[in-house]
Short mmCIF file of C-alpha atoms in Angstrom, two decimals:
data_model
loop_
_atom_site.label_atom_id
_atom_site.label_comp_id
_atom_site.label_asym_id
_atom_site.label_seq_id
_atom_site.Cartn_x
_atom_site.Cartn_y
_atom_site.Cartn_z
CA MET A 447 117.35 137.36 94.95
CA ALA A 448 116.94 140.48 96.84
CA VAL A 449 119.21 142.60 98.98
CA ALA A 450 119.54 145.31 101.36
CA GLY A 451 117.79 148.63 99.66
CA THR A 452 117.22 151.67 100.89
CA ALA A 453 114.19 152.94 102.74
CA LYS A 454 112.63 154.35 99.35
CA ASP A 455 113.47 150.85 97.46
CA HIS A 456 111.26 149.34 100.54
CA ARG A 457 108.56 151.64 100.18
CA ASP A 458 108.83 150.53 96.35
CA THR A 459 108.58 146.68 96.80
CA TRP A 460 107.46 143.95 98.78
CA ARG A 461 109.93 141.33 99.85
CA VAL A 462 108.93 138.23 101.05
CA ALA A 463 111.16 135.96 103.03
CA MET A 464 110.99 132.63 101.31
CA VAL A 465 112.37 130.29 104.17
CA ILE A 466 113.15 127.21 102.27
CA PRO A 467 115.69 124.28 103.09
CA LEU A 468 118.90 124.54 101.68
CA ARG A 469 120.58 122.03 103.39
CA GLY A 470 119.91 119.03 105.93
CA PRO A 471 117.39 116.06 104.78
CA ALA A 472 115.06 118.41 103.03
CA GLY A 473 117.93 119.93 101.31
CA LEU A 474 116.94 118.51 98.09
CA PHE A 475 113.36 120.02 97.70
CA GLY A 476 115.60 123.71 98.03
CA PRO A 477 116.54 123.99 94.00
CA SER A 478 112.68 122.99 93.17
CA CYS A 479 111.60 125.42 95.66
CA GLU A 480 113.72 128.39 94.57
CA ALA A 481 112.81 127.95 91.16
CA ILE A 482 109.06 128.04 91.33
CA ALA A 483 109.07 131.04 93.75
CA GLU A 484 110.95 132.99 90.70
CA LEU A 485 108.09 132.09 88.37
CA ALA A 486 105.68 133.29 91.00
CA THR A 487 107.21 136.19 91.61
CA ARG A 488 107.62 137.23 87.80
CA GLU A 489 103.73 136.22 87.51
CA LEU A 490 102.60 138.18 90.26
CA ASN A 491 104.96 141.41 89.05
CA ALA A 492 103.47 141.04 85.58
CA GLU A 493 100.16 141.62 86.97
CA GLY A 494 101.14 144.77 88.81
CA GLY A 495 102.76 143.23 92.12
CA VAL A 496 101.06 143.43 95.32
CA LEU A 497 98.99 146.47 96.09
CA GLY A 498 101.18 148.00 93.50
CA ARG A 499 104.61 147.01 95.13
CA GLU A 500 106.78 144.95 93.11
CA VAL A 501 107.44 141.60 94.76
CA GLU A 502 110.97 140.95 96.01
CA LEU A 503 112.61 137.59 97.18
CA GLU A 504 114.77 136.91 100.39
CA ILE A 505 115.71 133.53 100.18
CA VAL A 506 116.50 132.17 103.89
CA ASP A 507 117.80 128.65 104.61
CA GLY A 508 115.04 126.96 106.47
CA GLY A 509 116.94 123.81 106.66
CA ALA A 510 119.34 125.34 109.40
CA ARG A 511 118.30 125.26 113.52
CA PRO A 512 114.86 126.55 113.89
CA SER A 513 116.78 129.03 116.50
CA VAL A 514 118.98 130.01 113.77
CA VAL A 515 116.21 130.47 111.00
CA ALA A 516 114.32 132.34 113.73
CA ALA A 517 117.19 134.63 114.30
CA ARG A 518 118.05 135.29 110.43
CA LEU A 519 114.37 136.46 110.42
CA HIS A 520 114.37 138.71 113.46
CA GLU A 521 117.01 140.16 112.03
CA LEU A 522 115.45 140.89 108.63
CA ILE A 523 112.18 142.13 110.13
CA GLN A 524 114.23 144.39 112.60
CA ALA A 525 115.70 145.95 109.80
CA GLY A 526 112.50 146.60 107.73
CA ARG A 527 114.01 144.36 104.99
CA VAL A 528 110.70 141.70 104.56
CA ASP A 529 106.97 142.72 104.65
CA ALA A 530 105.58 138.97 104.51
CA VAL A 531 107.29 135.54 105.29
CA SER A 532 106.31 132.06 102.87
CA GLY A 533 107.88 128.93 102.12
CA TRP A 534 108.43 125.03 102.95
CA HIS A 535 109.68 124.25 106.13
CA ILE A 536 109.44 121.69 108.82
CA SER A 537 106.83 122.93 111.77
CA SER A 538 109.88 122.90 114.39
CA VAL A 539 111.00 126.12 111.91
CA ARG A 540 107.26 127.35 111.97
CA ASN A 541 107.17 127.08 115.72
CA ALA A 542 110.24 128.74 116.11
CA LEU A 543 109.34 131.76 113.33
CA ALA A 544 106.07 132.22 115.05
CA PRO A 545 106.94 134.71 117.72
CA VAL A 546 109.63 136.10 116.01
CA VAL A 547 106.88 137.18 113.41
CA ALA A 548 103.74 137.76 115.70
CA ASP A 549 101.48 140.75 114.54
CA ARG A 550 104.21 142.13 112.27
CA VAL A 551 104.37 140.86 109.00
CA PRO A 552 101.95 138.16 107.60
CA TYR A 553 103.12 134.55 107.60
CA ALA A 554 102.05 131.91 104.72
CA TYR A 555 103.44 128.74 105.60
CA THR A 556 102.89 125.94 102.78
CA SER A 557 104.40 122.69 103.98
CA LEU A 558 101.99 119.63 104.92
CA TYR A 559 101.52 119.94 108.70
CA GLU A 560 99.99 118.14 111.44
CA GLY A 561 97.47 120.85 111.43
CA GLY A 562 96.07 123.12 114.27
CA GLU A 563 97.80 125.90 113.76
CA ARG A 564 95.40 128.71 115.26
CA ARG A 565 98.09 131.78 115.85
CA PRO A 566 96.96 134.51 113.96
CA GLY A 567 98.96 136.16 111.22
CA ILE A 568 99.93 132.34 110.13
CA PHE A 569 98.30 131.33 106.86
CA CYS A 570 98.52 127.53 106.53
CA CYS A 571 98.50 126.38 102.66
CA GLY A 572 99.48 123.29 103.01
CA GLU A 573 97.56 119.80 103.42
CA THR A 574 96.22 118.08 107.07
CA PRO A 575 96.46 114.49 107.96
CA GLN A 576 92.36 114.48 108.62
CA LEU A 577 92.24 115.31 104.46
CA GLN A 578 95.25 113.64 103.59
CA ILE A 579 96.51 110.65 105.75
CA ALA A 580 93.08 109.26 106.79
CA PRO A 581 91.46 108.82 103.66
CA GLY A 582 94.43 107.48 102.29
CA LEU A 583 94.03 104.71 104.81
CA ALA A 584 90.66 104.18 104.01
CA TRP A 585 91.24 103.87 100.43
CA LEU A 586 94.23 101.49 100.91
CA ARG A 587 92.23 99.39 103.17
CA ASP A 588 88.90 99.09 100.86
CA ASN A 589 91.34 98.58 97.45
CA VAL A 590 94.65 96.83 98.31
CA GLY A 591 93.66 95.33 101.90
CA ALA A 592 95.87 96.88 104.10
CA ARG A 593 94.61 97.02 107.71
CA SER A 594 97.92 96.58 109.71
CA TRP A 595 100.51 99.15 109.60
CA PHE A 596 103.40 100.21 111.42
CA ILE A 597 104.76 103.90 111.74
CA VAL A 598 108.04 105.38 111.14
CA GLY A 599 108.94 108.76 111.36
CA ASP A 600 111.51 111.47 112.28
CA ASP A 601 111.23 112.91 115.92
CA TYR A 602 110.04 116.14 115.75
CA VAL A 603 106.34 117.59 116.15
CA TRP A 604 105.19 116.87 112.65
CA PRO A 605 105.71 112.97 112.54
CA ARG A 606 104.77 112.61 116.53
CA GLU A 607 101.34 114.56 116.40
CA SER A 608 100.84 112.75 112.75
CA GLY A 609 101.25 109.80 114.48
CA ALA A 610 98.64 110.58 117.24
CA ALA A 611 96.26 111.29 114.69
CA VAL A 612 96.65 107.92 112.61
CA ARG A 613 95.92 105.95 116.03
CA THR A 614 92.38 108.05 115.99
CA PHE A 615 92.00 107.27 112.41
CA ALA A 616 93.20 103.55 113.19
CA HIS A 617 90.29 103.26 115.46
CA GLU A 618 87.72 104.83 113.51
CA LEU A 619 88.61 102.87 110.35
CA GLY A 620 88.93 99.33 112.22
CA LEU A 621 92.81 99.39 111.46
CA ARG A 622 95.53 97.98 113.70
CA ILE A 623 98.50 99.77 114.47
CA ALA A 624 101.56 97.04 114.74
CA GLY A 625 103.72 99.84 115.91
CA GLU A 626 105.71 102.86 115.58
CA ALA A 627 109.43 104.15 115.86
CA TYR A 628 111.14 106.97 115.15
CA VAL A 629 114.77 108.80 114.43
CA GLU A 630 116.56 111.94 114.81
CA LEU A 631 116.20 114.14 111.54
CA GLY A 632 118.99 112.77 109.58
CA GLY A 633 119.70 110.07 112.11
CA ASP A 634 120.39 106.29 110.72
CA VAL A 635 117.03 104.62 109.62
CA ALA A 636 118.16 101.11 109.85
CA ASP A 637 116.57 100.56 112.84
CA LEU A 638 113.14 101.76 111.56
CA VAL A 639 113.25 99.47 108.61
CA THR A 640 114.56 96.18 111.03
CA LYS A 641 111.73 97.11 113.14
CA ALA A 642 108.92 97.55 110.37
CA GLU A 643 110.15 94.02 108.85
CA VAL A 644 109.46 92.50 112.20
CA SER A 645 106.35 93.76 112.80
CA GLY A 646 103.97 91.64 110.75
CA CYS A 647 102.45 94.89 109.34
CA ASP A 648 100.76 95.02 105.77
CA GLY A 649 101.92 98.68 105.41
CA VAL A 650 104.28 101.25 106.33
CA LEU A 651 103.33 104.88 107.09
CA MET A 652 106.25 107.31 106.48
CA LEU A 653 106.60 110.13 107.92
CA LEU A 654 109.86 111.03 107.08
CA VAL A 655 111.32 113.86 105.33
CA GLY A 656 113.84 114.13 102.21
CA GLN A 657 117.08 112.39 102.38
CA ASP A 658 115.53 110.49 105.45
CA ALA A 659 112.71 108.90 103.51
CA VAL A 660 115.42 107.81 100.45
CA GLU A 661 117.63 106.10 103.11
CA PHE A 662 114.74 104.32 104.17
CA ASN A 663 113.32 103.64 100.59
CA ARG A 664 116.74 102.23 99.97
CA GLN A 665 117.15 99.93 102.87
CA PHE A 666 113.73 98.56 102.44
CA ALA A 667 114.14 97.59 98.87
CA ARG A 668 117.48 95.97 99.67
CA ARG A 669 115.71 93.98 102.19
CA GLY A 670 112.82 92.90 99.57
CA LEU A 671 110.76 94.35 101.68
CA HIS A 672 108.53 95.92 98.85
CA GLU A 673 108.21 92.81 97.21
CA ARG A 674 105.06 91.99 100.65
CA MET A 675 104.24 94.94 102.14
CA LEU A 676 103.49 98.08 100.78
CA ARG A 677 104.26 101.69 102.06
CA PHE A 678 102.15 105.34 102.09
CA SER A 679 103.67 108.76 102.78
CA PRO A 680 102.20 112.19 102.66
CA LEU A 681 105.60 113.54 101.92
CA MET A 682 107.15 111.62 98.64
CA GLU A 683 108.20 113.63 96.00
CA GLU A 684 109.97 113.20 92.87
CA ASN A 685 113.00 114.25 93.85
CA MET A 686 112.94 111.78 96.04
CA LEU A 687 111.97 108.85 93.93
CA LEU A 688 115.03 109.63 91.59
CA ALA A 689 117.35 109.58 94.73
CA SER A 690 115.52 106.44 96.40
CA GLY A 691 116.32 104.66 92.98
CA LEU A 692 113.94 102.64 90.26
CA ALA A 693 113.99 99.31 92.63
CA ALA A 694 113.41 101.34 95.70
CA THR A 695 109.73 102.57 94.53
CA VAL A 696 107.96 100.06 94.20
CA ASN A 697 104.28 99.59 95.79
CA LEU A 698 104.64 103.06 97.15
CA PHE A 699 101.71 105.23 97.45
CA VAL A 700 101.47 108.81 98.34
CA ALA A 701 98.68 111.20 98.92
CA ALA A 702 99.33 114.90 97.93
CA ALA A 703 97.32 118.23 97.09
CA TYR A 704 99.77 118.24 93.94
CA PHE A 705 101.53 116.13 91.94
CA ARG A 706 103.47 117.08 88.64
CA SER A 707 101.52 114.22 86.93
CA LEU A 708 98.31 115.40 87.45
CA VAL A 709 96.43 115.66 83.85
CA ASN A 710 93.99 118.71 84.62
CA ALA A 711 94.37 122.03 82.89
CA ASP A 712 95.52 123.95 86.04
CA ALA A 713 98.09 121.57 86.74
CA MET A 714 99.71 121.51 83.25
CA ASP A 715 99.40 125.15 82.73
CA LEU A 716 101.66 125.54 85.42
CA LEU A 717 104.45 122.71 84.18
CA SER A 718 104.19 124.36 81.19
CA ARG A 719 105.40 127.36 82.58
CA TYR A 720 108.07 126.64 84.63
CA VAL A 721 109.50 124.90 81.99
CA SER A 722 109.24 127.69 79.74
CA LEU A 723 111.21 129.77 82.47
CA HIS A 724 113.82 127.13 83.35
CA GLY A 725 114.25 124.53 80.88
CA ALA A 726 113.73 121.19 80.65
CA ASP A 727 116.23 120.42 82.81
CA ALA A 728 115.15 122.66 85.64
CA PRO A 729 115.14 121.32 89.16
CA ALA A 730 112.06 118.79 89.42
CA LEU A 731 108.88 120.77 90.11
CA ASN A 732 107.04 118.54 92.85
CA ASN A 733 104.72 119.11 96.02
CA ALA A 734 106.74 121.04 98.17
CA ALA A 735 108.08 123.21 95.76
CA GLU A 736 104.64 123.97 94.08
CA SER A 737 103.17 125.03 97.73
CA CYS A 738 105.53 127.66 97.69
CA TYR A 739 103.73 129.15 94.60
CA GLU A 740 100.88 128.97 96.57
CA GLY A 741 102.08 130.51 99.37
CA LEU A 742 102.96 133.60 97.61
CA HIS A 743 99.89 133.66 95.53
CA THR A 744 97.84 133.31 98.88
CA LEU A 745 99.57 136.14 100.23
CA ALA A 746 98.78 138.53 97.10
CA ALA A 747 95.44 137.53 96.71
CA LEU A 748 94.82 138.08 100.46
CA ALA A 749 96.24 141.67 100.49
CA ARG A 750 94.30 142.27 97.69
CA ARG A 751 90.92 141.16 99.19
CA ALA A 752 91.59 143.33 102.26
CA GLY A 753 92.95 146.02 100.36
CA THR A 754 96.12 146.01 102.63
CA ALA A 755 99.06 143.94 103.49
CA ARG A 756 98.72 144.90 107.44
CA VAL A 757 98.57 141.87 109.85
CA PRO A 758 95.19 142.63 111.68
CA ASP A 759 93.18 143.39 108.56
CA LEU A 760 94.40 139.71 107.05
CA ASN A 761 93.48 138.09 109.95
CA ALA A 762 89.99 139.55 109.43
CA ALA A 763 89.89 138.85 105.83
CA ILE A 764 91.16 135.37 105.79
CA ASP A 765 88.00 133.30 106.93
CA GLY A 766 85.93 132.44 103.73
CA PHE A 767 88.88 133.55 101.51
CA ALA A 768 89.32 131.76 98.30
CA TYR A 769 91.37 131.46 94.93
CA HIS A 770 92.16 129.30 91.97
CA GLY A 771 95.51 127.88 91.32
CA PRO A 772 97.06 124.89 90.22
CA ARG A 773 95.88 122.84 92.85
CA GLY A 774 91.99 124.06 91.88
CA THR A 775 90.32 126.04 94.07
CA ILE A 776 91.74 126.50 97.41
CA GLU A 777 88.94 127.91 100.49
CA PHE A 778 90.12 128.73 103.96
CA HIS A 779 88.37 128.05 107.02
CA GLY A 780 89.84 130.22 109.29
CA GLN A 781 93.46 130.38 108.87
CA GLN A 782 93.35 126.57 107.09
CA ALA A 783 93.62 126.29 103.48
CA ALA A 784 90.83 123.03 102.68
CA GLN A 785 92.01 121.54 99.22
CA HIS A 786 91.53 118.62 97.04
CA VAL A 787 94.03 115.78 97.95
CA HIS A 788 94.97 113.16 95.57
CA LEU A 789 96.13 109.28 95.90
CA ALA A 790 99.07 108.51 93.48
CA VAL A 791 101.54 105.34 93.14
CA ALA A 792 105.32 105.78 92.14
CA ASP A 793 105.92 104.67 88.51
CA GLY A 794 109.82 104.68 88.42
CA TYR A 795 110.72 108.47 88.88
CA ASP A 796 107.37 109.76 88.53
CA PHE A 797 103.69 109.34 89.90
CA THR A 798 100.18 107.74 88.64
CA VAL A 799 97.41 109.43 90.02
CA ILE A 800 95.31 107.04 91.28
CA THR A 801 91.96 108.80 92.46
CA ARG A 802 90.85 112.09 93.95
CA LEU A 803 90.37 111.18 97.88
#
C-alpha cells in the first residue's frame, strides 16, 4: 500500500489511513477489509479519484491498543502523509482517534457501533442498535417466540452501551432480560456460556467481537445449548461462521445492513467485481469488510458534494447527503447514515436472508 512520498506526491494524491484490525479478536476481519479497500480504491481512481487526486491507502493496524493506534495516526497526520481516515475498528479505537483527527482530516467511521457520535468531522456509516438490534428482537419475539434474553459481550464501550439500549428496548417490547455478563477482549468466554446456560433464557444476545464470538459459539454448541436456545448477534460474518464450525452455527440469527448472500443487483454486482479482482479464493466478503467500501465511497461522494475535502465544508455538507451503493441508498441524518437492515439466519458457512427489518 502507500508509502511516504514527496510534498509534490502528496499534492497529487489523496491518502486515506485505513484503520483495520490486523491482530486481536477482530483480526480475522483484516484480510477481507484490506481486499475490499483495494477494490474501492481502484474504482475511485478509475472515476478520476477524489477531486482529481489519485486515492492511495495507508493501512494502519486497528487491532493494536487504542493509544498505540492513536499515536500512529498522529504521526501520519503530523507528517502530512494522510488526508482522511476510515476503516472498521472498535469504538474504543474511534474514541482514541477522535481527538487526534479533530479539525484536521475527515474521518469516515465504518463499523456498526453504539450510536450517538456527534463530534464534528466524524461521519458514521455503520448500523446502530435502534435500527439493528431493536427490530431484530421484535421480529424474533413475533416469529420465534423469544421473549427472555441473556446479554453477553466484550467489556468495552460498544457492548456496554448497546446492552444499556437493549434494556430500554426490552421494556418497550415486553421482553425480559434474564441477565448480562461481560468479558475483557480476548478473554475466556466460558463463564459467559455458563451464565447464559443457567439463566433460563430463550435466547442469547451476543455483543462479542470476532474470535471471542467464535469461541463462544464453539463452547455453546459443545454443551448442546444451540438445541434449546437461539443466538442473535449484530456482529457475525462469514469468516466467523467458518471459524466457529458447522455445528456451532445452528439457530444463530444476525442483523446487518449487508450480507454477501443478499440477492439484489447492488450486492451481487459488488460480489462479482470483488471476485473478478481477487479470485474465488479471496478472503470472504462480509459486512465488516463491505463497510470499508462504504467508508471510502462516503468520503469521495461527500467531497464531490462539498467541492472540497476541508473538514468544515464537509461538516456543512453532511446532513441530508445521500448516495447509492451495495447497501442501497444511504442517507445521512446529521453525521449518522440511515440504511436498510436485514435479518438472516446462519446456514452452515453462509447466511440465508429472511427479511428486511
